[in-house]
C-alpha angles and dihedrals in degrees: 000000000000135000106276131197091257093061087050092055091050089052093050093045090052093051094044087055091051097040107036093166085067092055100096095047095047099036092092089051093049090049092051093048089049090049090052090049091051096048100037093219140058114262095176101084091265093290096118127118120298114215115215123178135211145168131242103206116193122194128206090278094052094250123142126237112235131176126224112271124173105311101343142019127287139178110273117242137163144164116274114258126226088254094055115103094196146009093248087051092050087051090053095045091055090050089050093050101042100035104020087235117175138178095035124165140187120232117245110264090021100086096116128061112313095198134002114201126181129208121196118229115278092035098079139036103263103083132238096350132099105254113220114190119202111199125193127199121233138171127218139155115260089244090063093087116080106263094230089060088058098037090050096046097242089123133016140186104241126199111242091236088065096053107118096201108086100199091057093044093052095042090052093047089052094047093051093050095047104250131106 
């Protein structure tokens, strides 16, 4: 079983219900995904949105797990694979493969996408398509990452204040203080 368009629609619908302020920005994306699901095919010359997934993992000190990328650290993201049953499962698979993280859990009430971010074509590495990042919130103890990943610098627990993606930083801050 793989992540299908109807699963993406459910995730978008859940997110829009939880974050109504984002409705206007994400409604065209929701409409395009619904169109794909109904037609069972892309009729837009393969230039439609590309959904990627990633996990935001907080440790007990509210630091975020980041992976080495270029000259710094970045949040991990990848396209779902055929073996993935859900977008959140794809995010966990990626974290397991890239950081060796284990014993990760989802906070009650945070099962759906935590943040959906969109990047226009030309501002990402995925070509001429709109990139839609569905990020899921997970918790783990700092010792859940293989020590060698931290020691070699392949992964790091980064303080929230050093996260360079404002939408991620603000959403996590609001989550931690209990507001949306």
